[in-house]
Amino acid sequence: MKKILVIVTLISLVGIIYAQKIKLDVSAEYATVDMKDINKELEDGKSNLDQIVEYVKNMGGTASSSLTKFSNGVFVSLGLGYEVIPNLSIGPKIGYLNCFPAEVSAEGSILLFEVPQSFKLKYIGKTYLILPMIGGLYSFPISDKLTFSGGLYLGYALASFIINTEAEGIEEGTSQKYEVPYEGEGFTTNISLGINYTISENVGIGFNFGYRIAKIDELKATKDVEEAEVKKGDILKDEEDKVIPADYSGINAGLKVYFKFWYQLNFLSSSKYFSYPVLPNNA
């Protein structure tokens, strides 16, 4: 299902090139993500590690812990629009949201039987989102060079989520490293506002500000991972056996570049860029 949606979007992106009035839109933006439920699990994980840290300190050792939550990332998109009426274009868009990694870790050392020992525990979360969408963009001219625009796109969100575990125990030979990959899917809505500046007849730049709704209700393991006692198809859950959703909703803000292509495919007249001769019936 996910592959079909991506393929359909890509075919649409290519196919719409052959329409008469095309606008290609490329953007790179800073993005925030909610991730409230997953960040709560990271906080609980740090609390568990803090207990180990306190134990090591009480035994005369040194230890510390740290936490980095999911909070932001980078969003890039490529869109093609067909101008159906002046200032209104509709068409497909594909977006890619890469979140900066989250991490909870602890490390320390202690003297056992006059022999120094150390430990390290680290859990790293990495995730990205692919968003094939379709929608429209309306522009309001402010001056000859400036336009104000508003856009609405609806589509599907395809999530990839990986949890990496790295552990080095006090006893030699107890090191462990593995990852558990998850995937999920859901619907998305993207709303944006922008201010655009026309550089030339066919090229412009702009600044976008928008909000993205993209919550994945379930993340499922894509393979068996013996070390984590995870089976393929298992749903990501907390210690109380409650499903942990992944909420990628958040704000986008950044720059875009757009290009306009005007193809007048009219066999009875010539266009600005192309002309086609009318062939006789017996040709």
Short mmCIF file of C-alpha atoms in Angstrom, two decimals:
data_model
loop_
_atom_site.label_atom_id
_atom_site.label_comp_id
_atom_site.label_asym_id
_atom_site.label_seq_id
_atom_site.Cartn_x
_atom_site.Cartn_y
_atom_site.Cartn_z
CA MET A 1 0.00 0.00 0.00
CA LYS A 2 2.75 2.43 0.97
CA LYS A 3 4.82 1.69 -2.12
CA ILE A 4 1.79 2.10 -4.36
CA LEU A 5 1.03 5.54 -2.90
CA VAL A 6 4.60 6.71 -3.41
CA ILE A 7 4.66 5.36 -6.97
CA VAL A 8 1.33 7.03 -7.82
CA THR A 9 2.62 10.35 -6.51
CA LEU A 10 5.86 10.08 -8.48
CA ILE A 11 3.96 9.17 -11.66
CA SER A 12 1.70 12.17 -11.10
CA LEU A 13 4.73 14.41 -10.63
CA VAL A 14 6.18 13.23 -13.92
CA GLY A 15 2.88 13.16 -15.79
CA ILE A 16 1.84 16.66 -14.88
CA ILE A 17 4.98 17.98 -16.58
CA TYR A 18 3.07 17.55 -19.83
CA ALA A 19 0.31 19.91 -18.77
CA GLN A 20 0.22 23.39 -20.30
CA LYS A 21 1.04 25.63 -17.31
CA ILE A 22 3.40 24.16 -14.75
CA LYS A 23 4.98 25.47 -11.56
CA LEU A 24 7.83 23.53 -9.95
CA ASP A 25 8.27 24.28 -6.25
CA VAL A 26 11.30 23.22 -4.17
CA SER A 27 11.56 24.03 -0.46
CA ALA A 28 13.87 23.40 2.50
CA GLU A 29 12.49 24.24 5.93
CA TYR A 30 13.14 23.96 9.64
CA ALA A 31 10.49 21.76 11.27
CA THR A 32 9.25 21.03 14.77
CA VAL A 33 7.62 17.77 15.88
CA ASP A 34 5.31 17.07 18.80
CA MET A 35 6.34 13.51 19.79
CA LYS A 36 4.77 13.96 23.24
CA ASP A 37 4.18 10.25 23.90
CA ILE A 38 7.57 9.06 22.71
CA ASN A 39 9.34 11.84 24.62
CA LYS A 40 7.46 10.74 27.74
CA GLU A 41 8.94 7.26 27.28
CA LEU A 42 12.40 8.79 26.93
CA GLU A 43 11.86 10.67 30.20
CA ASP A 44 10.81 7.43 31.92
CA GLY A 45 13.90 5.73 30.49
CA LYS A 46 16.13 8.45 31.91
CA SER A 47 14.46 8.05 35.32
CA ASN A 48 15.36 4.36 35.26
CA LEU A 49 18.96 5.15 34.34
CA ASP A 50 19.11 7.79 37.08
CA GLN A 51 18.49 5.02 39.62
CA ILE A 52 21.57 3.20 38.32
CA VAL A 53 23.56 6.43 38.45
CA GLU A 54 22.55 7.06 42.07
CA TYR A 55 23.43 3.47 43.04
CA VAL A 56 26.91 3.80 41.51
CA LYS A 57 27.46 7.12 43.30
CA ASN A 58 26.34 5.65 46.62
CA MET A 59 28.88 2.86 46.12
CA GLY A 60 31.63 5.45 45.79
CA GLY A 61 31.76 5.60 42.00
CA THR A 62 31.07 8.36 39.51
CA ALA A 63 28.20 8.36 36.99
CA SER A 64 25.98 10.68 34.96
CA SER A 65 22.99 10.53 32.62
CA SER A 66 21.65 12.68 29.78
CA LEU A 67 18.52 13.08 27.69
CA THR A 68 17.86 14.55 24.25
CA LYS A 69 14.24 14.56 23.16
CA PHE A 70 12.66 14.61 19.72
CA SER A 71 11.84 18.24 19.03
CA ASN A 72 12.85 19.36 15.54
CA GLY A 73 14.30 18.42 12.19
CA VAL A 74 14.46 19.35 8.51
CA PHE A 75 11.58 19.24 6.03
CA VAL A 76 12.18 19.29 2.26
CA SER A 77 9.56 19.05 -0.45
CA LEU A 78 9.10 18.96 -4.21
CA GLY A 79 5.80 19.98 -5.76
CA LEU A 80 4.34 20.43 -9.21
CA GLY A 81 1.27 22.54 -9.82
CA TYR A 82 -0.97 23.02 -12.83
CA GLU A 83 -2.53 26.48 -13.06
CA VAL A 84 -6.24 25.76 -13.59
CA ILE A 85 -7.24 29.42 -13.29
CA PRO A 86 -5.13 32.56 -12.83
CA ASN A 87 -3.26 32.41 -9.48
CA LEU A 88 -4.63 28.96 -8.53
CA SER A 89 -2.53 25.84 -9.10
CA ILE A 90 -3.24 22.26 -8.08
CA GLY A 91 -1.09 19.15 -8.21
CA PRO A 92 0.99 16.60 -6.28
CA LYS A 93 3.73 17.25 -3.74
CA ILE A 94 6.08 14.88 -1.97
CA GLY A 95 7.71 15.82 1.32
CA TYR A 96 10.47 14.33 3.45
CA LEU A 97 10.77 15.07 7.17
CA ASN A 98 13.98 14.00 8.89
CA CYS A 99 13.92 14.38 12.68
CA PHE A 100 17.10 15.04 14.61
CA PRO A 101 17.91 11.95 16.75
CA ALA A 102 16.74 11.52 20.33
CA GLU A 103 18.98 9.91 22.92
CA VAL A 104 18.95 8.79 26.54
CA SER A 105 22.20 7.56 28.03
CA ALA A 106 24.17 6.91 31.20
CA GLU A 107 27.79 6.13 31.93
CA GLY A 108 29.94 5.71 34.97
CA SER A 109 32.80 3.94 36.71
CA ILE A 110 33.33 2.23 40.04
CA LEU A 111 36.12 0.49 41.91
CA LEU A 112 35.28 -3.17 42.54
CA PHE A 113 37.75 -5.27 44.55
CA GLU A 114 40.42 -2.66 43.85
CA VAL A 115 39.79 -3.00 40.10
CA PRO A 116 38.29 -0.02 38.20
CA GLN A 117 35.22 -0.92 36.15
CA SER A 118 33.01 1.17 33.86
CA PHE A 119 29.66 0.97 32.10
CA LYS A 120 27.83 2.74 29.28
CA LEU A 121 24.17 2.52 28.30
CA LYS A 122 22.76 4.38 25.32
CA TYR A 123 19.39 4.34 23.55
CA ILE A 124 19.14 6.30 20.31
CA GLY A 125 15.93 7.00 18.37
CA LYS A 126 16.06 7.87 14.66
CA THR A 127 13.04 8.59 12.50
CA TYR A 128 11.86 10.09 9.24
CA LEU A 129 8.57 10.64 7.46
CA ILE A 130 7.67 10.50 3.75
CA LEU A 131 4.57 12.44 2.74
CA PRO A 132 3.02 11.94 -0.73
CA MET A 133 0.28 14.58 -1.02
CA ILE A 134 -2.01 16.40 -3.40
CA GLY A 135 -3.52 19.84 -3.02
CA GLY A 136 -3.49 23.42 -4.21
CA LEU A 137 -1.87 26.83 -3.82
CA TYR A 138 -3.54 30.21 -4.30
CA SER A 139 -1.52 33.41 -4.80
CA PHE A 140 -2.60 36.97 -4.03
CA PRO A 141 -0.62 39.63 -5.93
CA ILE A 142 0.67 42.41 -3.67
CA SER A 143 2.77 44.23 -6.25
CA ASP A 144 4.49 43.49 -9.56
CA LYS A 145 7.17 41.48 -7.76
CA LEU A 146 5.52 40.31 -4.53
CA THR A 147 2.74 37.78 -3.96
CA PHE A 148 1.16 36.32 -0.85
CA SER A 149 0.18 32.63 -1.07
CA GLY A 150 -1.84 30.08 0.87
CA GLY A 151 -1.71 26.32 0.36
CA LEU A 152 -3.54 23.20 1.50
CA TYR A 153 -2.29 19.66 0.84
CA LEU A 154 -3.73 16.32 1.93
CA GLY A 155 -2.05 12.96 1.75
CA TYR A 156 -0.46 9.99 3.43
CA ALA A 157 2.36 9.79 5.98
CA LEU A 158 4.82 6.88 5.89
CA ALA A 159 7.01 6.66 8.99
CA SER A 160 10.28 4.86 9.66
CA PHE A 161 11.40 4.63 13.28
CA ILE A 162 14.56 2.90 14.58
CA ILE A 163 15.67 2.33 18.17
CA ASN A 164 19.39 1.64 18.57
CA THR A 165 20.64 0.11 21.82
CA GLU A 166 24.29 0.18 22.88
CA ALA A 167 25.37 -1.32 26.21
CA GLU A 168 28.77 -1.97 27.76
CA GLY A 169 28.49 -3.78 31.07
CA ILE A 170 30.71 -3.77 34.14
CA GLU A 171 31.82 -7.30 33.38
CA GLU A 172 34.07 -7.81 30.39
CA GLY A 173 32.37 -9.38 27.39
CA THR A 174 28.87 -8.13 28.21
CA SER A 175 28.76 -5.48 25.49
CA GLN A 176 25.66 -5.48 23.31
CA LYS A 177 24.56 -3.49 20.27
CA TYR A 178 21.39 -3.93 18.22
CA GLU A 179 18.56 -2.01 16.57
CA VAL A 180 14.81 -2.48 16.30
CA PRO A 181 13.20 -0.99 13.16
CA TYR A 182 9.54 0.05 13.14
CA GLU A 183 7.19 1.39 10.47
CA GLY A 184 3.81 3.10 10.57
CA GLU A 185 1.39 5.02 8.39
CA GLY A 186 -1.45 7.51 8.63
CA PHE A 187 -3.02 10.55 7.02
CA THR A 188 -1.54 14.05 6.89
CA THR A 189 -2.73 17.61 6.33
CA ASN A 190 -0.32 20.43 5.49
CA ILE A 191 -1.33 24.10 5.63
CA SER A 192 1.05 26.86 4.56
CA LEU A 193 1.32 30.60 4.07
CA GLY A 194 4.07 32.29 2.10
CA ILE A 195 5.47 35.51 0.74
CA ASN A 196 7.07 35.26 -2.71
CA TYR A 197 9.37 37.46 -4.75
CA THR A 198 9.55 37.18 -8.55
CA ILE A 199 13.13 37.29 -9.82
CA SER A 200 12.27 36.82 -13.47
CA GLU A 201 9.34 35.71 -15.58
CA ASN A 202 10.00 32.06 -14.78
CA VAL A 203 11.90 32.09 -11.48
CA GLY A 204 11.06 33.21 -7.96
CA ILE A 205 11.98 32.73 -4.31
CA GLY A 206 9.88 32.83 -1.18
CA PHE A 207 9.50 32.22 2.53
CA ASN A 208 7.06 29.59 3.81
CA PHE A 209 5.40 29.22 7.19
CA GLY A 210 3.03 26.33 7.83
CA TYR A 211 1.62 23.65 10.08
CA ARG A 212 1.64 19.91 9.53
CA ILE A 213 -0.78 17.37 11.03
CA ALA A 214 0.72 13.87 10.91
CA LYS A 215 0.08 11.44 13.75
CA ILE A 216 0.97 7.76 13.41
CA ASP A 217 -1.24 5.75 15.77
CA GLU A 218 0.88 2.58 15.68
CA LEU A 219 4.48 1.67 14.94
CA LYS A 220 5.08 -1.99 14.07
CA ALA A 221 8.39 -3.87 14.12
CA THR A 222 9.55 -4.86 10.64
CA LYS A 223 11.69 -7.82 11.71
CA ASP A 224 12.46 -10.16 14.60
CA VAL A 225 15.07 -8.86 17.05
CA GLU A 226 16.01 -11.58 19.52
CA GLU A 227 18.06 -9.33 21.81
CA ALA A 228 15.05 -7.07 22.42
CA GLU A 229 12.55 -9.96 22.48
CA VAL A 230 10.67 -8.31 19.62
CA LYS A 231 8.84 -10.16 16.87
CA LYS A 232 7.98 -8.86 13.42
CA GLY A 233 4.60 -7.11 13.61
CA ASP A 234 4.88 -6.26 17.32
CA ILE A 235 3.47 -2.83 18.14
CA LEU A 236 5.62 -0.33 20.03
CA LYS A 237 4.24 -0.20 23.58
CA ASP A 238 5.20 1.13 27.01
CA GLU A 239 5.79 -0.85 30.21
CA GLU A 240 2.05 -0.80 30.93
CA ASP A 241 1.33 -2.40 27.53
CA LYS A 242 -0.16 0.80 26.13
CA VAL A 243 0.43 1.66 22.46
CA ILE A 244 2.87 4.54 21.94
CA PRO A 245 1.81 6.77 19.02
CA ALA A 246 4.30 8.92 17.10
CA ASP A 247 3.11 12.47 16.51
CA TYR A 248 5.05 14.24 13.75
CA SER A 249 2.72 17.27 13.82
CA GLY A 250 4.46 20.61 14.00
CA ILE A 251 5.50 23.88 12.38
CA ASN A 252 7.46 24.35 9.16
CA ALA A 253 9.38 27.53 8.32
CA GLY A 254 11.93 28.07 5.57
CA LEU A 255 12.82 29.05 2.03
CA LYS A 256 11.57 27.91 -1.33
CA VAL A 257 12.49 28.36 -4.97
CA TYR A 258 9.95 28.02 -7.76
CA PHE A 259 10.13 27.77 -11.52
CA LYS A 260 7.37 28.34 -14.06
CA PHE A 261 7.11 26.52 -17.37
CA TRP A 262 4.58 27.55 -19.98
CA TYR A 263 3.82 25.00 -22.69
CA GLN A 264 1.16 26.05 -25.17
CA LEU A 265 0.50 22.68 -26.83
CA ASN A 266 -1.90 24.07 -29.39
CA PHE A 267 -1.62 22.56 -32.87
CA LEU A 268 -3.56 25.44 -34.44
CA SER A 269 -1.31 28.20 -33.18
CA SER A 270 2.25 28.75 -32.11
CA SER A 271 3.40 29.25 -28.53
CA LYS A 272 6.04 31.47 -27.07
CA TYR A 273 8.49 28.58 -26.86
CA PHE A 274 7.24 25.87 -29.20
CA SER A 275 5.30 25.71 -32.45
CA TYR A 276 3.90 22.71 -34.22
CA PRO A 277 2.97 22.69 -37.93
CA VAL A 278 -0.51 21.62 -38.96
CA LEU A 279 -0.19 18.44 -41.00
CA PRO A 280 -2.40 17.88 -44.06
CA ASN A 281 -4.99 15.09 -43.80
CA ASN A 282 -3.13 12.88 -46.28
CA ALA A 283 0.23 13.27 -44.56
#
